[in-house]
Short mmCIF file of C-alpha atoms in Angstrom, two decimals:
data_model
loop_
_atom_site.label_atom_id
_atom_site.label_comp_id
_atom_site.label_asym_id
_atom_site.label_seq_id
_atom_site.Cartn_x
_atom_site.Cartn_y
_atom_site.Cartn_z
CA MET A 2 8.11 -2.29 6.58
CA ASP A 3 6.77 -1.48 3.12
CA SER A 4 3.17 -0.98 2.14
CA PRO A 5 1.45 -0.12 -1.03
CA SER A 6 -1.17 1.82 0.83
CA ALA A 7 1.48 3.92 2.60
CA HIS A 8 3.11 4.74 -0.88
CA ARG A 9 -0.31 5.76 -2.25
CA ASP A 10 -0.92 7.99 0.74
CA LEU A 11 2.59 9.50 0.30
CA ALA A 12 1.94 10.28 -3.24
CA ARG A 13 -1.24 12.10 -2.36
CA ALA A 14 0.50 13.97 0.42
CA ARG A 15 3.27 15.16 -2.14
CA ASP A 16 0.66 16.25 -4.54
CA ALA A 17 -1.32 18.21 -1.81
CA LEU A 18 2.02 19.95 -0.81
CA GLU A 19 2.54 21.03 -4.22
CA ARG A 20 -0.92 22.57 -4.39
CA GLY A 21 -0.24 24.27 -1.06
CA GLU A 22 -2.84 22.12 0.85
CA THR A 23 -0.87 21.30 3.89
CA ALA A 24 -3.75 20.18 5.99
CA SER A 25 -4.69 17.59 3.30
CA ALA A 26 -1.07 16.60 3.02
CA ALA A 27 -0.89 16.23 6.88
CA GLY A 28 -3.82 13.82 6.71
CA HIS A 29 -2.31 11.70 4.06
CA ILE A 30 1.06 11.50 5.97
CA ALA A 31 -0.85 10.33 9.18
CA ALA A 32 -2.57 7.68 7.14
CA ALA A 33 0.83 6.55 5.67
CA LEU A 34 2.26 6.18 9.21
CA ALA A 35 -0.76 4.01 10.16
CA HIS A 36 0.19 1.57 7.40
CA ALA A 37 4.00 1.62 7.70
CA PRO A 38 5.28 3.58 10.89
CA THR A 39 8.98 3.42 9.91
CA LEU A 40 8.85 3.90 6.20
CA PRO A 41 11.86 6.36 5.45
CA ASP A 42 9.94 8.24 2.81
CA THR A 43 7.25 9.10 5.27
CA HIS A 44 9.56 10.40 7.86
CA GLU A 45 11.62 12.43 5.10
CA LEU A 46 8.22 14.03 4.14
CA LEU A 47 7.34 14.57 7.78
CA SER A 48 10.62 16.50 8.17
CA ARG A 49 9.49 19.14 5.84
CA PHE A 50 6.60 19.86 8.32
CA ALA A 51 9.14 19.92 11.17
CA ALA A 52 11.15 22.60 9.26
CA ARG A 53 8.24 25.14 9.60
CA ALA A 54 8.28 27.81 12.08
CA ASP A 55 5.76 26.18 14.41
CA GLY A 56 7.22 22.69 13.88
CA GLY A 57 3.92 21.65 12.06
CA LEU A 58 2.33 20.65 15.35
CA ASP A 59 -0.78 22.59 14.61
CA LEU A 60 -1.47 20.25 11.63
CA PHE A 61 -1.56 17.20 13.88
CA PRO A 62 -3.73 18.15 16.95
CA VAL A 63 -4.44 15.78 19.69
CA GLU A 64 -8.25 15.24 19.98
CA PRO A 65 -10.59 12.60 21.42
CA TYR A 66 -10.48 9.55 19.17
CA ALA A 67 -7.65 11.16 17.03
CA PRO A 68 -6.38 8.63 14.36
CA VAL A 69 -3.35 6.76 15.65
CA GLY A 70 -1.27 7.91 12.56
CA ARG A 71 -1.91 11.64 13.67
CA LEU A 72 -0.74 10.74 17.21
CA ALA A 73 2.44 9.14 15.85
CA ALA A 74 3.21 12.09 13.50
CA ARG A 75 2.77 14.52 16.32
CA ALA A 76 5.07 12.41 18.48
CA HIS A 77 7.83 12.57 15.81
CA LEU A 78 7.44 16.28 15.39
CA LEU A 79 7.73 16.78 19.05
CA ALA A 80 10.92 14.71 19.08
CA ALA A 81 12.19 16.81 16.16
CA THR A 82 11.65 20.04 18.17
CA GLY A 83 13.68 18.71 21.10
CA ARG A 84 10.66 17.37 23.17
CA PRO A 85 10.86 13.63 22.79
CA GLU A 86 9.64 13.09 26.40
CA GLU A 87 6.37 14.57 25.31
CA GLY A 88 6.11 12.45 22.10
CA LEU A 89 6.74 9.15 23.74
CA PRO A 90 3.23 8.90 25.51
CA LEU A 91 1.59 9.61 22.02
CA LEU A 92 3.64 7.04 20.28
CA ALA A 93 2.74 4.56 23.14
CA ALA A 94 -0.80 5.15 22.59
CA ALA A 95 -0.40 4.25 18.89
CA SER A 96 1.38 0.96 20.01
CA GLY A 97 -1.37 0.15 22.46
CA HIS A 98 -3.93 0.56 19.59
CA SER A 99 -1.93 -1.58 17.06
CA PRO A 100 0.84 -3.24 18.94
CA GLU A 101 1.91 -5.39 15.97
CA LEU A 102 3.01 -2.25 14.17
CA ASP A 103 6.53 -1.11 14.68
CA TRP A 104 5.72 2.44 15.91
CA ALA A 105 8.66 2.72 18.37
CA GLY A 106 11.32 1.42 15.97
CA VAL A 107 12.78 4.99 15.37
CA PRO A 108 16.19 6.38 16.43
CA TRP A 109 14.91 9.02 18.90
CA VAL A 110 13.13 6.22 21.01
CA GLY A 111 16.29 4.24 21.33
CA ASP A 112 18.37 7.19 22.34
CA PRO A 113 19.56 6.65 25.98
CA ALA A 114 19.25 10.38 26.55
CA LEU A 115 15.30 9.99 26.38
CA GLY A 116 15.49 7.84 29.51
CA ALA A 117 17.26 10.68 31.34
CA ARG A 118 15.02 13.45 30.02
CA ILE A 119 11.62 11.82 30.82
CA ASP A 120 10.07 12.23 34.19
CA PRO A 121 10.06 8.74 35.69
CA GLY A 122 6.51 9.07 37.01
CA MET A 123 5.15 10.05 33.67
CA LEU A 124 7.01 7.08 32.02
CA ALA A 125 5.63 4.85 34.63
CA ARG A 126 2.04 5.96 33.83
CA THR A 127 2.72 5.71 30.10
CA VAL A 128 3.95 2.06 30.52
CA MET A 129 1.04 1.17 32.71
CA ARG A 130 -1.43 2.37 30.01
CA LEU A 131 0.51 0.46 27.44
CA CYS A 132 0.35 -2.80 29.39
CA THR A 133 -3.38 -2.33 29.80
CA ALA A 134 -3.77 -1.97 26.12
CA VAL A 135 -1.70 -4.70 24.80
CA GLY A 136 -2.99 -7.41 27.29
CA ASP A 137 -1.22 -10.11 29.38
CA PRO A 138 0.80 -11.56 27.73
CA ALA A 139 1.33 -9.31 24.88
CA PRO A 140 0.36 -10.78 21.48
CA ALA A 141 3.19 -12.99 20.15
CA GLY A 142 3.51 -10.71 16.99
CA SER A 143 4.14 -7.63 19.14
CA ILE A 144 7.11 -8.83 21.24
CA THR A 145 9.64 -7.15 19.00
CA THR A 146 7.73 -4.02 18.30
CA LEU A 147 7.05 -3.35 21.82
CA ARG A 148 10.66 -3.95 23.07
CA PRO A 149 11.85 -0.32 22.49
CA TYR A 150 9.69 0.81 25.35
CA LEU A 151 11.34 -1.65 27.57
CA GLU A 152 14.75 -0.27 26.62
CA VAL A 153 13.39 3.32 27.42
CA VAL A 154 12.57 2.02 30.99
CA ARG A 155 15.93 0.53 31.20
CA HIS A 156 17.66 3.77 30.27
CA ALA A 157 15.40 5.71 32.69
CA ILE A 158 16.10 3.30 35.60
CA ALA A 159 19.85 3.77 34.91
CA ALA A 160 19.40 7.53 35.03
CA HIS A 161 16.96 7.97 37.89
CA GLY A 162 17.85 5.13 40.22
CA GLU A 163 15.33 3.13 42.38
CA HIS A 164 11.96 4.70 41.43
CA GLY A 165 9.32 2.37 42.81
CA MET A 166 6.48 3.10 40.34
CA LEU A 167 8.78 2.92 37.38
CA LEU A 168 10.32 -0.25 38.44
CA GLY A 169 6.99 -1.93 39.05
CA ALA A 170 5.48 -0.64 35.72
CA GLY A 171 8.69 -1.61 33.93
CA SER A 172 8.29 -5.18 35.56
CA ALA A 173 4.69 -5.58 34.27
CA LEU A 174 5.81 -4.64 30.77
CA ALA A 175 8.90 -7.09 30.91
CA ARG A 176 6.62 -9.84 32.03
CA ARG A 177 4.25 -9.28 29.12
CA LEU A 178 7.22 -9.46 26.74
CA GLY A 179 8.50 -12.76 28.20
CA GLU A 180 11.45 -11.14 30.17
CA VAL A 181 10.56 -13.04 33.34
CA ARG A 182 13.89 -12.77 35.11
CA LEU A 183 14.04 -8.96 34.39
CA ALA A 184 10.44 -8.67 35.72
CA VAL A 185 11.28 -10.34 39.03
CA ASP A 186 14.45 -8.28 39.43
CA TRP A 187 12.67 -4.90 38.72
CA ALA A 188 9.58 -5.80 40.77
CA GLY A 189 11.75 -6.88 43.76
CA ARG A 190 13.81 -3.64 43.66
CA GLY A 191 10.47 -1.58 43.30
CA SER A 192 8.83 -3.26 46.38
CA ARG A 193 11.99 -2.44 48.42
CA ALA A 194 12.26 1.09 47.14
CA GLN A 195 8.70 1.93 47.72
CA PRO A 196 6.65 -0.61 49.71
CA SER A 197 2.92 -0.58 48.73
CA LYS A 198 0.05 -2.82 47.69
CA LEU A 199 0.67 -2.17 44.16
CA ALA A 200 4.36 -2.99 44.56
CA GLU A 201 3.51 -6.36 46.19
CA ILE A 202 0.97 -7.10 43.30
CA TRP A 203 3.57 -6.50 40.63
CA LEU A 204 6.07 -8.69 42.62
CA GLY A 205 3.46 -11.41 43.04
CA TYR A 206 2.66 -11.46 39.25
CA ALA A 207 6.33 -11.51 38.40
CA TYR A 208 6.86 -14.55 40.73
CA ARG A 209 3.87 -16.30 39.19
CA SER A 210 5.34 -15.92 35.81
CA ALA A 211 8.58 -17.30 36.94
CA GLY A 212 6.79 -20.32 38.37
CA ARG A 213 7.74 -19.26 42.02
CA MET A 214 4.32 -19.91 43.46
CA PRO A 215 5.24 -19.83 47.12
CA GLU A 216 6.91 -16.50 46.84
CA ALA A 217 4.06 -15.09 44.67
CA LEU A 218 1.63 -16.19 47.44
CA ALA A 219 3.55 -14.47 50.06
CA ALA A 220 3.81 -11.20 48.09
CA LEU A 221 0.03 -11.26 47.47
CA ARG A 222 -0.81 -11.88 51.10
CA ARG A 223 1.30 -8.86 51.87
CA ALA A 224 -0.81 -6.89 49.28
CA VAL A 225 -3.99 -7.98 51.04
CA ALA A 226 -2.39 -6.74 54.38
CA TYR A 227 -2.04 -3.30 52.82
CA ASP A 228 -5.68 -3.06 51.68
CA PRO A 229 -8.08 -5.81 53.05
CA ASP A 230 -10.89 -4.25 51.02
CA ASP A 231 -9.44 -4.89 47.63
CA LEU A 232 -11.26 -8.05 46.67
CA SER A 233 -9.44 -8.40 43.33
CA VAL A 234 -6.37 -9.39 45.26
CA TYR A 235 -8.31 -12.14 47.04
CA ALA A 236 -9.05 -13.55 43.58
CA ASP A 237 -5.21 -13.51 42.87
CA VAL A 238 -4.44 -15.25 46.09
CA ALA A 239 -7.13 -17.83 45.47
CA ALA A 240 -5.73 -18.51 41.90
CA THR A 241 -2.13 -18.89 43.39
CA LEU A 242 -3.28 -21.20 46.07
CA ALA A 243 -5.04 -23.39 43.48
CA ASP A 244 -1.87 -23.51 41.37
CA LEU A 245 -0.15 -24.69 44.55
CA GLY A 246 -2.70 -27.58 44.77
CA ARG A 247 -4.40 -26.07 47.80
CA LEU A 248 -7.77 -25.88 46.10
CA ASP A 249 -9.98 -26.11 49.36
CA GLU A 250 -7.99 -23.09 50.82
CA ALA A 251 -8.44 -21.20 47.51
CA LEU A 252 -12.19 -21.68 47.52
CA ARG A 253 -12.26 -20.36 51.03
CA TRP A 254 -10.74 -17.18 49.87
CA THR A 255 -13.25 -16.73 47.11
CA GLU A 256 -16.08 -17.44 49.55
CA LEU A 257 -14.64 -14.84 51.98
CA ALA A 258 -14.57 -12.21 49.22
CA LEU A 259 -18.14 -13.10 47.92
CA GLU A 260 -19.46 -12.66 51.39
CA ARG A 261 -18.37 -9.05 51.14
CA ASP A 262 -19.65 -8.51 47.53
CA PRO A 263 -21.37 -11.38 45.81
CA ASP A 264 -21.22 -9.60 42.40
CA PHE A 265 -17.41 -8.55 42.42
CA ASP A 266 -16.54 -9.75 38.97
CA CYS A 267 -12.87 -10.84 39.47
CA VAL A 268 -13.85 -13.04 42.38
CA VAL A 269 -17.02 -14.42 40.70
CA HIS A 270 -15.07 -15.69 37.62
CA THR A 271 -12.38 -17.14 39.82
CA ALA A 272 -14.81 -18.81 42.08
CA HIS A 273 -16.65 -20.52 39.32
CA ARG A 274 -13.48 -21.60 37.51
CA LEU A 275 -12.11 -23.15 40.74
CA ARG A 276 -15.44 -24.87 41.57
CA TYR A 277 -15.36 -26.38 38.12
CA ARG A 278 -11.86 -27.43 38.52
CA ALA A 279 -12.82 -29.00 41.88
CA ASP A 280 -15.72 -31.31 40.74
CA GLY A 281 -16.07 -30.88 36.88
CA ASP A 282 -19.70 -29.94 37.23
CA VAL A 283 -20.63 -27.93 34.11
CA ALA A 284 -23.29 -26.12 36.24
CA HIS A 285 -20.50 -23.86 37.52
CA LEU A 286 -19.70 -22.77 34.08
CA VAL A 287 -23.35 -22.20 33.16
CA ASP A 288 -23.63 -19.91 36.28
CA LEU A 289 -20.68 -18.07 35.09
CA ALA A 290 -22.11 -17.69 31.68
CA ASP A 291 -25.27 -16.28 33.22
CA PHE A 292 -23.21 -13.88 35.25
CA ILE A 293 -21.42 -12.58 32.18
CA ARG A 294 -24.76 -12.05 30.29
CA ASP A 295 -26.29 -10.20 33.40
CA HIS A 296 -23.21 -8.06 33.86
CA PRO A 297 -22.18 -6.78 30.39
CA ASP A 298 -20.41 -3.76 31.87
CA ASP A 299 -17.76 -5.41 33.87
CA ALA A 300 -14.58 -3.40 34.49
CA HIS A 301 -12.43 -5.52 32.22
CA GLU A 302 -12.63 -8.74 30.12
CA HIS A 303 -12.13 -12.09 31.75
CA THR A 304 -11.11 -15.36 30.06
CA ASP A 305 -11.98 -17.87 32.82
CA LEU A 306 -14.98 -19.34 30.92
CA GLU A 307 -13.03 -19.69 27.69
CA GLU A 308 -10.22 -21.24 29.44
CA CYS A 309 -12.37 -23.84 31.27
CA CYS A 310 -14.21 -24.72 28.01
CA ARG A 311 -11.08 -24.91 25.90
CA GLU A 312 -10.37 -28.51 24.39
CA THR A 313 -13.40 -29.94 26.25
CA PRO A 314 -15.81 -31.70 23.88
CA TRP A 315 -18.67 -29.46 22.94
CA LEU A 316 -17.78 -26.84 25.53
CA GLY A 317 -14.99 -25.49 23.34
CA GLY A 318 -15.41 -27.28 20.11
CA LEU A 319 -16.10 -30.41 18.19
CA PRO A 320 -14.97 -33.72 19.84
CA ALA A 321 -12.17 -35.68 18.49
CA GLY A 322 -12.55 -39.24 17.44
CA VAL A 323 -13.90 -41.46 14.68
CA PRO A 324 -16.26 -39.37 12.36
CA LEU A 325 -19.92 -40.21 12.64
CA PRO A 326 -22.02 -41.12 9.58
CA ALA A 327 -23.08 -38.02 7.48
CA GLY A 328 -26.73 -38.08 8.30
CA ARG A 329 -29.79 -36.95 6.44
CA ALA A 330 -31.94 -33.81 5.94
CA PRO A 331 -35.65 -33.34 5.88
CA VAL A 332 -35.50 -30.85 2.91
CA ASN A 333 -34.73 -32.16 -0.62
CA ALA A 334 -33.79 -28.78 -2.37
CA GLU A 335 -30.92 -27.01 -3.64
CA PRO A 336 -29.74 -24.10 -1.35
CA SER A 337 -28.30 -20.99 -3.00
CA ALA A 338 -24.51 -20.45 -3.46
CA ASP A 339 -24.80 -17.62 -1.18
CA ALA A 340 -26.18 -19.69 1.63
CA LEU A 341 -23.44 -22.26 1.30
CA HIS A 342 -20.86 -19.53 1.28
CA ARG A 343 -22.19 -18.07 4.47
CA LEU A 344 -22.19 -21.29 6.18
CA GLN A 345 -18.69 -22.15 5.21
CA ARG A 346 -17.37 -18.75 6.17
CA LEU A 347 -18.21 -19.09 9.74
CA ALA A 348 -17.97 -22.76 10.25
CA GLY A 349 -15.06 -24.16 12.14
CA PRO A 350 -14.21 -26.83 14.73
CA THR A 351 -13.76 -24.57 17.86
CA TRP A 352 -15.59 -21.95 19.64
CA PRO A 353 -14.86 -20.12 22.96
CA HIS A 354 -17.89 -21.58 24.83
CA PRO A 355 -21.52 -22.56 23.92
CA PRO A 356 -22.83 -18.96 24.16
CA GLY A 357 -19.98 -17.86 21.91
CA ALA A 358 -20.97 -20.58 19.27
CA TYR A 359 -24.55 -19.28 19.49
CA ASP A 360 -23.62 -15.74 18.93
CA ARG A 361 -21.18 -16.55 16.04
CA ALA A 362 -24.12 -18.20 14.21
CA LEU A 363 -26.12 -14.96 14.26
CA GLY A 364 -25.05 -14.15 10.69
CA LEU A 365 -27.01 -17.23 9.50
CA VAL A 366 -30.21 -15.37 10.16
CA LEU A 367 -29.73 -14.11 6.62
CA VAL A 368 -30.16 -17.73 5.33
CA GLU A 369 -33.71 -19.18 5.12
CA PRO A 370 -34.47 -22.09 7.54
CA TRP A 371 -35.30 -24.35 4.50
CA GLU A 372 -31.85 -23.61 3.06
CA LEU A 373 -30.20 -24.42 6.38
CA LEU A 374 -32.11 -27.75 6.43
CA ALA A 375 -31.15 -28.38 2.79
CA LEU A 376 -27.53 -27.64 3.48
CA LEU A 377 -27.43 -30.60 6.01
CA ALA A 378 -27.60 -32.96 2.96
CA HIS A 379 -25.63 -30.86 0.58
CA PRO A 380 -22.79 -32.56 -1.26
CA GLU A 381 -20.30 -30.01 0.08
CA THR A 382 -21.56 -30.77 3.60
CA ALA A 383 -21.40 -34.45 3.06
CA ARG A 384 -17.91 -34.37 1.67
CA ALA A 385 -16.53 -32.02 4.32
CA ASP A 386 -14.37 -33.54 7.07
CA GLN A 387 -16.25 -33.83 10.26
CA GLN A 388 -13.98 -31.24 11.97
CA THR A 389 -15.40 -28.61 9.61
CA GLY A 390 -18.58 -28.78 11.63
CA LEU A 391 -20.90 -27.60 8.82
CA GLU A 392 -23.88 -29.42 10.23
CA VAL A 393 -23.35 -27.91 13.65
CA TRP A 394 -23.40 -24.38 12.38
CA ALA A 395 -26.41 -25.05 10.19
CA CYS A 396 -28.36 -26.17 13.33
CA LEU A 397 -27.06 -23.22 15.28
CA GLY A 398 -28.31 -20.97 12.58
CA LEU A 399 -31.88 -22.29 12.97
CA LEU A 400 -31.80 -21.00 16.51
CA HIS A 401 -31.82 -17.39 15.26
CA HIS A 402 -34.98 -17.80 13.15
CA GLY A 403 -38.24 -17.00 14.91
CA ALA A 404 -36.29 -15.90 17.93
CA GLU A 405 -39.28 -13.87 19.19
CA GLU A 406 -41.35 -17.04 19.57
CA PRO A 407 -41.77 -18.59 23.10
CA TRP A 408 -39.43 -21.50 23.18
CA PRO A 409 -41.91 -24.22 23.91
CA GLU A 410 -44.15 -23.53 20.86
CA SER A 411 -41.30 -22.19 18.63
CA SER A 412 -40.49 -23.30 15.11
CA ARG A 413 -36.83 -23.48 15.88
CA ARG A 414 -37.50 -26.03 18.64
CA ARG A 415 -39.80 -28.03 16.44
CA LEU A 416 -37.23 -28.17 13.54
CA LEU A 417 -34.39 -29.25 15.74
CA LEU A 418 -36.39 -31.89 17.50
CA GLY A 419 -37.44 -33.19 14.03
CA LEU A 420 -33.77 -33.67 13.32
CA LEU A 421 -33.18 -35.94 16.38
CA ASP A 422 -35.36 -38.88 15.34
CA GLY A 423 -32.87 -41.34 13.96
CA GLU A 424 -29.63 -43.13 14.47
CA VAL A 425 -26.68 -41.24 15.95
CA ASP A 426 -25.13 -39.42 13.00
CA ARG A 427 -23.66 -35.94 12.27
CA VAL A 428 -26.99 -34.37 11.76
CA THR A 429 -28.72 -35.68 14.94
CA GLN A 430 -25.51 -34.80 16.87
CA ALA A 431 -25.55 -31.24 15.47
CA ALA A 432 -29.19 -30.64 16.31
CA LEU A 433 -28.69 -31.99 19.95
CA PHE A 434 -25.70 -29.53 20.34
CA ALA A 435 -27.89 -26.67 19.04
CA LEU A 436 -30.48 -27.49 21.64
CA VAL A 437 -27.66 -27.58 24.45
CA ALA A 438 -26.27 -24.29 23.28
CA TYR A 439 -29.65 -22.63 23.40
CA ALA A 440 -30.14 -23.98 26.97
CA TRP A 441 -26.93 -22.19 27.96
CA VAL A 442 -28.25 -18.78 26.71
CA ASP A 443 -31.91 -19.06 27.75
CA PRO A 444 -32.48 -20.33 31.33
CA GLU A 445 -36.23 -20.71 30.59
CA ALA A 446 -35.45 -23.53 28.06
CA ARG A 447 -33.10 -25.59 30.33
CA ALA A 448 -35.48 -27.95 31.82
CA ASP A 449 -36.96 -28.81 28.41
CA VAL A 450 -33.72 -29.29 26.73
CA ALA A 451 -32.44 -31.33 29.78
CA ALA A 452 -35.43 -33.64 29.31
CA VAL A 453 -34.70 -33.98 25.53
CA VAL A 454 -30.99 -34.81 26.22
CA ALA A 455 -31.91 -37.35 29.02
CA ALA A 456 -34.35 -39.19 26.80
CA ARG A 457 -31.79 -39.19 23.92
CA LEU A 458 -29.02 -40.55 26.21
CA THR A 459 -31.35 -43.21 27.60
CA GLU A 460 -32.39 -44.23 24.05
CA THR A 461 -28.88 -44.66 22.74
CA ALA A 462 -26.93 -45.67 25.84
CA SER A 463 -26.55 -49.37 24.69
CA ARG A 464 -25.98 -48.57 21.05
CA PRO A 465 -22.93 -47.85 18.90
CA ASN A 466 -22.03 -44.19 19.03
CA ALA A 467 -23.46 -43.76 22.41
CA ARG A 468 -20.43 -41.90 23.45
CA ALA A 469 -21.34 -39.09 21.03
CA VAL A 470 -24.49 -38.48 22.82
CA ALA A 471 -22.90 -38.90 26.28
CA GLU A 472 -20.28 -36.18 25.46
CA LEU A 473 -23.06 -33.82 24.56
CA ALA A 474 -25.00 -34.71 27.73
CA LEU A 475 -22.13 -33.65 29.87
CA ALA A 476 -22.14 -30.23 28.30
CA ALA A 477 -25.94 -29.65 28.91
CA PRO A 478 -27.20 -27.33 31.70
CA ALA A 479 -29.63 -28.54 34.35
CA LEU A 480 -29.12 -32.19 33.79
CA ASP A 481 -30.09 -34.24 36.86
CA ARG A 482 -27.36 -36.22 38.60
CA PRO A 483 -28.41 -39.73 37.60
CA THR A 484 -28.32 -38.74 33.91
CA ARG A 485 -24.85 -37.15 34.27
CA GLU A 486 -23.60 -40.18 35.92
CA LEU A 487 -25.06 -42.33 33.09
CA ALA A 488 -23.31 -40.10 30.62
CA ALA A 489 -20.01 -40.30 32.47
CA ALA A 490 -20.25 -44.02 32.62
CA THR A 491 -21.06 -44.35 29.01
CA ILE A 492 -17.99 -42.48 28.09
CA ARG A 493 -15.74 -44.84 30.29
CA VAL A 494 -16.99 -48.09 28.66
CA PRO A 495 -16.12 -49.22 25.04
CA ALA A 496 -18.89 -49.16 22.42
CA VAL A 497 -21.09 -52.36 22.05
CA PRO A 498 -21.78 -53.91 18.65
CA ARG A 499 -24.47 -52.21 16.47
CA GLN A 500 -28.06 -53.26 17.09
CA ARG A 501 -30.65 -53.22 14.36
CA GLY A 502 -33.86 -51.17 14.95
CA ARG A 503 -34.46 -48.10 16.95
CA GLY A 504 -36.67 -47.22 19.84
CA ARG A 505 -39.39 -44.58 19.79
CA SER A 506 -38.94 -43.15 23.26
CA LEU A 507 -38.37 -39.78 21.67
CA LEU A 508 -42.03 -39.71 20.79
CA ARG A 509 -42.94 -39.03 24.45
CA TRP A 510 -41.33 -35.59 24.34
CA ARG A 511 -41.60 -34.52 20.67
CA ARG A 512 -44.04 -31.78 20.03
CA ASP A 513 -45.16 -31.26 16.39
#
């Protein structure tokens, strides 16, 4: 892998060495490694440090928050001094930080002798930390760059035999890299060599990846038997039961866990996801969003809310279908080029969930409200494909102005309600979504927004484009059951011919 930045750092390192500034040169070499970990010129220059009496290790100290390039440099120097087993954890830490870079693509990592030299317990801990850092599954662009670590595990297993922890950790890495068959084999061997709760969890995960759900469920039940107080395994059992189509039983497992700890994050996320899967009521996702907001320090990141919202109209992005008319704007003025650029830069057809869309629009607080309103009718906005969603993001941006004002009397509420008075078009649709998104993040606004949505749905139910409002209604928090049923029924029936004129029922709830 070549890199202009790496070559610049190498040139500076050579200049520093000629001046005798070894510490400065070491810093530039570490920077070069961070850009191109396997560049031959970098390793050639690093070998000059390895030739020093002390091996150059003092120039690349390990400190809290040390740059990853420095960790990699020290790892290579340790290998050069005959201590590769000490260098591998440092190199793995660099891979965990930037898994897409080929940190381990060097000869000493691929040497089978490394697997024999390294302590299997230390290697297991190194692999477990790497697995935690890269995620599950590993990013697609990192499969090749992480594979050398799998080979180290393979060599170590061949050298050390049936080491339970190493087999289980190796299984976790193999599974993340798509080596499902190997993951099942190693996890099974590990559970036989050293039976434990963790071994059964590794085996259960491997079976899940292989689509062998009954065997995964059996392994996870054995894990619960080892430690009935580990509620995270209850969540795994529930998820597996759900995948087997045993949703009622899955929900009972979550209820059993929540009786012990109603705020246990893994179970809360799983429970709300399965409840939503059971009845499709968006209230479960709103409750989950509230839990996430109220528990910002959860032990690890969860994706349940995003997965539930993905590809669902307005929960995870703009709906598909025939584009609506462009709409109008209440401000006839020319916004600045900077305002248009800021809007275009963050606009897009998808978002993780409504609170995520609200948060993403925060940058538009730097665009004046009148400019956001003017952008609704800007030629670039009018010409844009509906899937760009410029109107949506302009309206979301309005929510961040006057955020300190109480919602019922706020200018942001007044501006968005003013955009709703008209036929169903891209502007009225965008304004209604902004109100719905705000209801997700502010429980105090939910009753008000629900009333607005219900009135808008009632007004448009028998008109063309009624489906556009109904889809938004199904994403709204706190909507009463009759209104949700009306929205669902509206989506199920074809559109009726356009009728002239429009009602004024919105005047009952508008506040100027």
